Tab-separated table of C-alpha atoms in Angstrom:
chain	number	residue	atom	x	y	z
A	1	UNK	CA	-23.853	-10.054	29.087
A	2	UNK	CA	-22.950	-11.773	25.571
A	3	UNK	CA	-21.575	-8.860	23.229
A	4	UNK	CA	-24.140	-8.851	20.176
A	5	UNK	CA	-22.197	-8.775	16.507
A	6	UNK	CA	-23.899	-6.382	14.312
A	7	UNK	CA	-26.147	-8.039	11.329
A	8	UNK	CA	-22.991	-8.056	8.540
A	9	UNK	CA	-20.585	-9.598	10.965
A	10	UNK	CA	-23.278	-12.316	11.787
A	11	UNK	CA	-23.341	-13.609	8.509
A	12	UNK	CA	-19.733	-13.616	8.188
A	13	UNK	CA	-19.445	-15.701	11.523
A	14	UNK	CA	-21.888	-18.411	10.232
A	15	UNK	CA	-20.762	-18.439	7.104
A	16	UNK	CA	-17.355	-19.613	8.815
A	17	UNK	CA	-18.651	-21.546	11.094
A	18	UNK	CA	-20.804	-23.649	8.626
A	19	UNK	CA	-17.630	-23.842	5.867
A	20	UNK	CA	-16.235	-26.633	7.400
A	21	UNK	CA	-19.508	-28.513	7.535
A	22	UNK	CA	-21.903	-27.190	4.867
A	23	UNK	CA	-19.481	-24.889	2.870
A	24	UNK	CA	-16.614	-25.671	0.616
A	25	UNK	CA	-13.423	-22.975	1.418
A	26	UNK	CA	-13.941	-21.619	-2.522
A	27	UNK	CA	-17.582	-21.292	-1.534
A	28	UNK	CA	-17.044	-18.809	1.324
A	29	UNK	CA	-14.373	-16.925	-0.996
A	30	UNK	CA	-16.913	-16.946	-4.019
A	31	UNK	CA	-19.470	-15.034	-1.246
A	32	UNK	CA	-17.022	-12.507	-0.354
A	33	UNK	CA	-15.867	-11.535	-4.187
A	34	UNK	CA	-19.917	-11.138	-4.287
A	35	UNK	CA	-19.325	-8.475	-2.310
A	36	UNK	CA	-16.485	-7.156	-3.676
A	37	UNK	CA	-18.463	-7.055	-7.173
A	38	UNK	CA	-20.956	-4.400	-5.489
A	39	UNK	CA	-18.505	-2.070	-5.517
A	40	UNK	CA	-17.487	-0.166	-8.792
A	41	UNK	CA	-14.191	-0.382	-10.418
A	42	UNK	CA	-12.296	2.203	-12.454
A	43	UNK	CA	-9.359	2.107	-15.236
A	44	UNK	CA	-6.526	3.603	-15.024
A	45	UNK	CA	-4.448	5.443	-17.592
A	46	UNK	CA	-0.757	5.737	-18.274
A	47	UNK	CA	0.420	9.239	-18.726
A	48	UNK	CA	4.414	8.495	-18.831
A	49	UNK	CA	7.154	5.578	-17.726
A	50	UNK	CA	10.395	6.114	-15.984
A	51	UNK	CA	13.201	3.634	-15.522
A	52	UNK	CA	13.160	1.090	-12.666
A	53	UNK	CA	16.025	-1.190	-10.824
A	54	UNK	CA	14.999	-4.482	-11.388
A	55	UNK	CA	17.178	-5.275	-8.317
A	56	UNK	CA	14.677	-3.425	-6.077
A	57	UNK	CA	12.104	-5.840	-4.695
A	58	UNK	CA	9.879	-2.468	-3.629
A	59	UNK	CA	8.051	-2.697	-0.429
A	60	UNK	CA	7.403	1.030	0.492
A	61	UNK	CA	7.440	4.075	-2.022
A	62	UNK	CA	7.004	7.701	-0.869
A	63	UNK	CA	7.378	10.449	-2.731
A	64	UNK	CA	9.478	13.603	-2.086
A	65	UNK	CA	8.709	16.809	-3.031
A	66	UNK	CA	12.509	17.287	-4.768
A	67	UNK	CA	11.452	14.518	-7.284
A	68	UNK	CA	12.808	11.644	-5.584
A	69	UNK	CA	11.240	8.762	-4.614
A	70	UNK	CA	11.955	7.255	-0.969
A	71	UNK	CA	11.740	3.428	-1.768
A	72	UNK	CA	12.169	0.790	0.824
A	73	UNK	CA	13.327	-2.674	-0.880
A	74	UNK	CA	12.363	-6.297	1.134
A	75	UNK	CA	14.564	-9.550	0.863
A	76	UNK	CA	16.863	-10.821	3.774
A	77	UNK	CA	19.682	-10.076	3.015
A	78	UNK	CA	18.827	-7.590	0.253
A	79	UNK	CA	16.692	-4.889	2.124
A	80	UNK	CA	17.414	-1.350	0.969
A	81	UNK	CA	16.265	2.393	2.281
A	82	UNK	CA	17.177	3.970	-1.171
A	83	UNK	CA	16.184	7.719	-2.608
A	84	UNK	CA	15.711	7.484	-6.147
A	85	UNK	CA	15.748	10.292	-9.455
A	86	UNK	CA	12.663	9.828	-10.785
A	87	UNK	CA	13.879	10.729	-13.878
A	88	UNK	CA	16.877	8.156	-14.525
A	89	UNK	CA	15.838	5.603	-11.778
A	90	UNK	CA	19.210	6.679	-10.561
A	91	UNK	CA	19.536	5.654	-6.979
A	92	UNK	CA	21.147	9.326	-5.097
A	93	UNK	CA	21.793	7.745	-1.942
A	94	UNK	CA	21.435	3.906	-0.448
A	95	UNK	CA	21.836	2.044	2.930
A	96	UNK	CA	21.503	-1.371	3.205
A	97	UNK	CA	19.680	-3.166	6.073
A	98	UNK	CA	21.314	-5.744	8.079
A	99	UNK	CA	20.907	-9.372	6.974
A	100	UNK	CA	18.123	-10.036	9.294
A	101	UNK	CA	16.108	-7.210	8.604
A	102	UNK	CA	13.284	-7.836	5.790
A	103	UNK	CA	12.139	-4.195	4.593
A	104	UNK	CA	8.621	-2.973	4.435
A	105	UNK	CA	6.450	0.230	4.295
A	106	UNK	CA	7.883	3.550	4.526
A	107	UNK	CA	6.761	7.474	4.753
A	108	UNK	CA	8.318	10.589	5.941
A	109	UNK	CA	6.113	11.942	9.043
A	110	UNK	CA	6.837	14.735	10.859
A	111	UNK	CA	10.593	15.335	10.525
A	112	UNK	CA	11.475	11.379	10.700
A	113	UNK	CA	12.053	8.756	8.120
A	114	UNK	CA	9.738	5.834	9.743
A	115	UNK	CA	9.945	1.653	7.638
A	116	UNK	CA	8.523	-1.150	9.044
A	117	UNK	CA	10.340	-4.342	8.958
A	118	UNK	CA	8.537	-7.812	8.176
A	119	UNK	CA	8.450	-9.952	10.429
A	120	UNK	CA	10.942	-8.365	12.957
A	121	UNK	CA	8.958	-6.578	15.220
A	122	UNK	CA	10.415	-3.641	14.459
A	123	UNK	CA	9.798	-0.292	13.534
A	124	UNK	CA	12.757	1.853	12.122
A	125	UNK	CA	12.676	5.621	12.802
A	126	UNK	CA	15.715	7.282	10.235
A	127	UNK	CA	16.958	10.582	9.623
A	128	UNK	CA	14.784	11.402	6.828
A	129	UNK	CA	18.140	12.764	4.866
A	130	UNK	CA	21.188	10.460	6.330
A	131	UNK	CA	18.923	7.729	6.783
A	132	UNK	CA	20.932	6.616	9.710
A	133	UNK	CA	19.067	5.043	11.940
A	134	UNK	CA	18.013	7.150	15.127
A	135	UNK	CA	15.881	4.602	17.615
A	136	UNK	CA	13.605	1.453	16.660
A	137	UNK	CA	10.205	1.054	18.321
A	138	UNK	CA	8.222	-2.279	18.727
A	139	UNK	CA	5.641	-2.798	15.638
A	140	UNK	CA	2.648	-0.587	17.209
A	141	UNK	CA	0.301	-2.831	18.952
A	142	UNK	CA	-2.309	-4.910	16.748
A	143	UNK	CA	-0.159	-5.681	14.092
A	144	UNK	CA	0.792	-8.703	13.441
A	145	UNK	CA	3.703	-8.280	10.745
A	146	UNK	CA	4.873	-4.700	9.287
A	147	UNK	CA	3.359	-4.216	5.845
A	148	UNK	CA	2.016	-0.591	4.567
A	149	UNK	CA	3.042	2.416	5.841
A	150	UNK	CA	1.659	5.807	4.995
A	151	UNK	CA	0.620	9.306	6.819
A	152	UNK	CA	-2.480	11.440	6.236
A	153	UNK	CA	-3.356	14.906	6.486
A	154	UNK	CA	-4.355	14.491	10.015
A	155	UNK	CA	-0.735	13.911	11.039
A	156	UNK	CA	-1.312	10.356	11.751
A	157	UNK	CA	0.297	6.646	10.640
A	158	UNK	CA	-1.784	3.892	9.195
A	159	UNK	CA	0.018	0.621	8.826
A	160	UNK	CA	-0.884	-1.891	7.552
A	161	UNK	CA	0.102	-6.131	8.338
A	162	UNK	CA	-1.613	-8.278	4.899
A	163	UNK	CA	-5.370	-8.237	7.255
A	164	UNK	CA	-8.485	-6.054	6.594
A	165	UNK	CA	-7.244	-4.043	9.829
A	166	UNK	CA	-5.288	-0.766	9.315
A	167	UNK	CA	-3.745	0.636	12.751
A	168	UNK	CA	-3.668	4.435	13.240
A	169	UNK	CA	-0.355	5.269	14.807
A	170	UNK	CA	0.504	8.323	16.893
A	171	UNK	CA	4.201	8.727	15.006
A	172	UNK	CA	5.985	10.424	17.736
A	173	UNK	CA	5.631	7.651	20.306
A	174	UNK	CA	4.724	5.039	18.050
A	175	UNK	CA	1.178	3.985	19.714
A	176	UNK	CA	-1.465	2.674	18.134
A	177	UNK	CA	-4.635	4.951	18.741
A	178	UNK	CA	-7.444	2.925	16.701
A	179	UNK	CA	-8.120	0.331	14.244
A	180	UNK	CA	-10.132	0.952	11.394
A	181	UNK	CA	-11.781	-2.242	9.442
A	182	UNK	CA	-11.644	-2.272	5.925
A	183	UNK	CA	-15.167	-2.941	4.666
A	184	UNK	CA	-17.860	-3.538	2.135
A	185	UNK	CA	-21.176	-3.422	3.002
A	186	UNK	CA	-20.054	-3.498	6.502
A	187	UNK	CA	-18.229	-6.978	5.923
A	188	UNK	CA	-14.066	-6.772	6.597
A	189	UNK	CA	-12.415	-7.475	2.966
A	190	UNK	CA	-11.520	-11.186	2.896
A	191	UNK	CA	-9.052	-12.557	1.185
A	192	UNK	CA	-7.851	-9.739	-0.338
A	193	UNK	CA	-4.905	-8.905	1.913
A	194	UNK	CA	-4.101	-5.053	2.412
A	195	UNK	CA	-0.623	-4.078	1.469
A	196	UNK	CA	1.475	-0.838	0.651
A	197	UNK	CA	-0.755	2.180	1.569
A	198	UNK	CA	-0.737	5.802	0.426
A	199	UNK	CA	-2.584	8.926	1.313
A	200	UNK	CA	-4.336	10.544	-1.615
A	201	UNK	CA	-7.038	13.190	-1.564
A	202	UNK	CA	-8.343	12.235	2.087
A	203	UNK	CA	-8.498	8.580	1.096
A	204	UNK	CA	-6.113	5.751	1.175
A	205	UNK	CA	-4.930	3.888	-1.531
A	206	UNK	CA	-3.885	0.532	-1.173
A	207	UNK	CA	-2.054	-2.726	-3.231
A	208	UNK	CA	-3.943	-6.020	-2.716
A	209	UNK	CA	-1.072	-8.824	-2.445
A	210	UNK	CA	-0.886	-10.697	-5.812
A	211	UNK	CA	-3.489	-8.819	-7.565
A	212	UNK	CA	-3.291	-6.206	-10.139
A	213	UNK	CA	-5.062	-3.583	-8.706
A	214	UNK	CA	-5.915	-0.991	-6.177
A	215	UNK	CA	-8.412	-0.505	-3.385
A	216	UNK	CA	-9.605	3.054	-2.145
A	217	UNK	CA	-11.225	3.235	1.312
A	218	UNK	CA	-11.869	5.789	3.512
A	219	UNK	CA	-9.558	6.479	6.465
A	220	UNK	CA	-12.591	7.159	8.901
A	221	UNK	CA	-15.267	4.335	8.383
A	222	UNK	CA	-12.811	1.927	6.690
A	223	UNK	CA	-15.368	1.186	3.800
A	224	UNK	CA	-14.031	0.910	0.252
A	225	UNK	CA	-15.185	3.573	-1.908
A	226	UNK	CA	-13.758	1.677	-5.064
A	227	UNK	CA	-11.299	-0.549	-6.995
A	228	UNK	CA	-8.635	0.539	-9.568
A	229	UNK	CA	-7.859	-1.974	-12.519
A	230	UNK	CA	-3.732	-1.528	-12.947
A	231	UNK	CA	-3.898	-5.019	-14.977
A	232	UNK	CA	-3.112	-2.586	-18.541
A	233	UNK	CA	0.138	-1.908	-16.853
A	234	UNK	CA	2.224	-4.257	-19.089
A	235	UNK	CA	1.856	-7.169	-21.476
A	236	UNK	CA	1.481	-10.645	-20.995
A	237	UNK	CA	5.115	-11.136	-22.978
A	238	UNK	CA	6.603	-8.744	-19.372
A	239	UNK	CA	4.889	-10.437	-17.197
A	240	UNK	CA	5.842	-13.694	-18.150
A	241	UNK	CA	9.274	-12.434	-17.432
A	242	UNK	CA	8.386	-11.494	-13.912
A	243	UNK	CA	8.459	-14.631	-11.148
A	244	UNK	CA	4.997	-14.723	-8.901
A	245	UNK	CA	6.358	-13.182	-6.220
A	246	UNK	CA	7.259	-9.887	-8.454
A	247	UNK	CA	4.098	-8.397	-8.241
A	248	UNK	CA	2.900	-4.978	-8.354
A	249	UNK	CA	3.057	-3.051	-5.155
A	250	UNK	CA	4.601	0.453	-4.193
A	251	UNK	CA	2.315	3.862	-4.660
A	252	UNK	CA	3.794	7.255	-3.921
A	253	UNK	CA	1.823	10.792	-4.802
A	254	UNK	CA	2.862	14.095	-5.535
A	255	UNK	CA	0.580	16.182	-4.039
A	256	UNK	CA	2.221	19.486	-5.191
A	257	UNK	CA	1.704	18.629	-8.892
A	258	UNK	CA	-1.076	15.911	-8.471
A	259	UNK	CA	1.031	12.915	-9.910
A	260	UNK	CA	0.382	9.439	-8.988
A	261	UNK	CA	3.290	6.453	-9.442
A	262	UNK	CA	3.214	2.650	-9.303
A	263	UNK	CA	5.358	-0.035	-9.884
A	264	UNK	CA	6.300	-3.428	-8.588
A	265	UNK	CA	8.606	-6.208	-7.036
A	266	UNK	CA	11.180	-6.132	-9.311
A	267	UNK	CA	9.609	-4.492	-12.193
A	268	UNK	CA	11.596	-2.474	-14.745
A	269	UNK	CA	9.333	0.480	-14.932
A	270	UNK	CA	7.771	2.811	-12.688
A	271	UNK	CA	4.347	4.211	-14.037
A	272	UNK	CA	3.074	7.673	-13.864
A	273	UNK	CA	-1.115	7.290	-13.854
A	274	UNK	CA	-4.234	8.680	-14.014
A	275	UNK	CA	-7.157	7.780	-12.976
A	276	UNK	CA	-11.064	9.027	-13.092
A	277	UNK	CA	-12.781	7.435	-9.465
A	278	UNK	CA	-15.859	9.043	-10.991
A	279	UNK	CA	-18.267	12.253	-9.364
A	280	UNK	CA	-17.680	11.392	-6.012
A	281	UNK	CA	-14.081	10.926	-5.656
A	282	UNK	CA	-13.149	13.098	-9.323
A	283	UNK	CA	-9.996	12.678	-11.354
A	284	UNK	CA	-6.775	11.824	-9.617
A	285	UNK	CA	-2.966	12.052	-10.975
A	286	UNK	CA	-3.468	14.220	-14.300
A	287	UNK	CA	-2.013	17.360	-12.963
A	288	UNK	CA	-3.249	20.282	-11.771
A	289	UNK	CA	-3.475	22.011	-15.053
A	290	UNK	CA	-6.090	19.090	-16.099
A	291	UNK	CA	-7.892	19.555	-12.762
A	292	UNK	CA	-10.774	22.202	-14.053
């Protein structure tokens, strides 16, 4: 028997399959940011800068509770596992990758120091200290490249590989155990590309390749609870500076304190931020003396 789609994915399927006839390619994209304007979007607010390396090309941020920042840099030939002083930007410790190694996501889970690589297959399990490398695994199954990397409250991974599919990941043996669907209104986000991921307040934050902002979903059901406008992040003079490949990506929270950082490929300056996801979701990154 024929598997039925539900009703959402039905239109999504003849939507595609009439593009090529009936449907220019911007068309299809103009129904799907539609959808994406359905769902509210917030501003966020900058509560304090720190220094940045503009040699770090960030790919994976994750915060430790001694005020350093894990950071996991991309390039071939260029890749970094790094701790950083938040402070000074002044990088404590440093191992490079080997030339063909392209760094991605990265979170401490569990005792171990886990970064995806690119396009590699590969996923790196470290001494979360050393960061010498203790075993690789194959890229859990379903995903297609290594992107995002982060670990929630229930103990679990979610990567994610640029698609609207995250894959939880059992981080002892490295197995996928589900795929959630990032949706709205029951339609997978397209063309918005999921990238660096981070656990905050039972939801997951995520960068959207090339855009300036942030999408918050929920780890369960997959559907997007909101957006977060980062565009007030710097100038138009900055990012003029920047080349189109140095965009923003990299999130890390301190759940201790409640702070939330950002930054980008690249960028000279790593953000401190708040932001109010209104009644539902409340006030995130201000500190818990703000949080009344």
């Amino acid at each position: 028997r024929a598997m039925e789609l539900p009703r959402p994915m039905r239109v999504v399927a003849l939507l595609l399959l009439l593009a090529p006839v009936h449907l220019s390619a911007s068309s299809v994209a103009s129904f799907f940011r539609g959808m994406v304007n359905t769902v509210p979007t917030y501003r966020c607010t900058v509560l304090r800068t720190y220094p940045h390396s503009r040699s770090s090309f960030t790919q994976g941020l994750y915060y430790e509770d001694s005020g350093m920042l894990v950071e996991s840099t991309g390039l071939y030939g260029g890749s970094r596992i790094r701790r950083v002083r938040i402070l000074d930007g002044k990088v404590v410790h440093e191992e490079r990758l080997p030339n063909g190694w392209f760094g991605e996501g990265v979170t401490v889970c569990k005792g171990r120091c886990i970064q995806l690589l690119w396009r590699e297959g590969l996923a790196v399990v470290r001494d979360p200290k050393t960061f010498e490398v203790l075993r690789t695994y194959p890229l859990p199954r379903g995903l297609v490249e290594g992107w995002g990397l982060t670990h929630g409250d229930d103990g679990m991974l979610y990567a994610s590989d640029g698609s609207a599919h995250v894959r939880v990941v059992d981080p002892v043996t490295m197995a996928t155990t589900r795929t959630l669907t990032v949706t709205i209104g029951g339609v997978p986000l397209w063309p918005e590309q999921l990238n660096e991921l981070q656990w905050v307040h039972g939801k997951i934050v995520a960068n959207l390749w090339h855009q300036d902002r942030l999408v918050v979903f929920d780890p369960q059901s997959g559907r997007v609870e909101c957006f977060v406008d980062m565009s007030n992040l710097m100038d138009e003079r900055e990012r003029k500076r920047l080349s189109p490949e140095e965009v923003l990506n990299g999130i890390a929270y301190d759940k201790l304190n409640d702070r939330l950082f950002v930054t980008g490929k690249c960028w000279l300056t790593l953000f401190q931020v708040g932001v109010d996801l209104g009644p539902e979701l409340g006030r995130v990154g201000y500190g818990l003396k703000q949080k009344r």
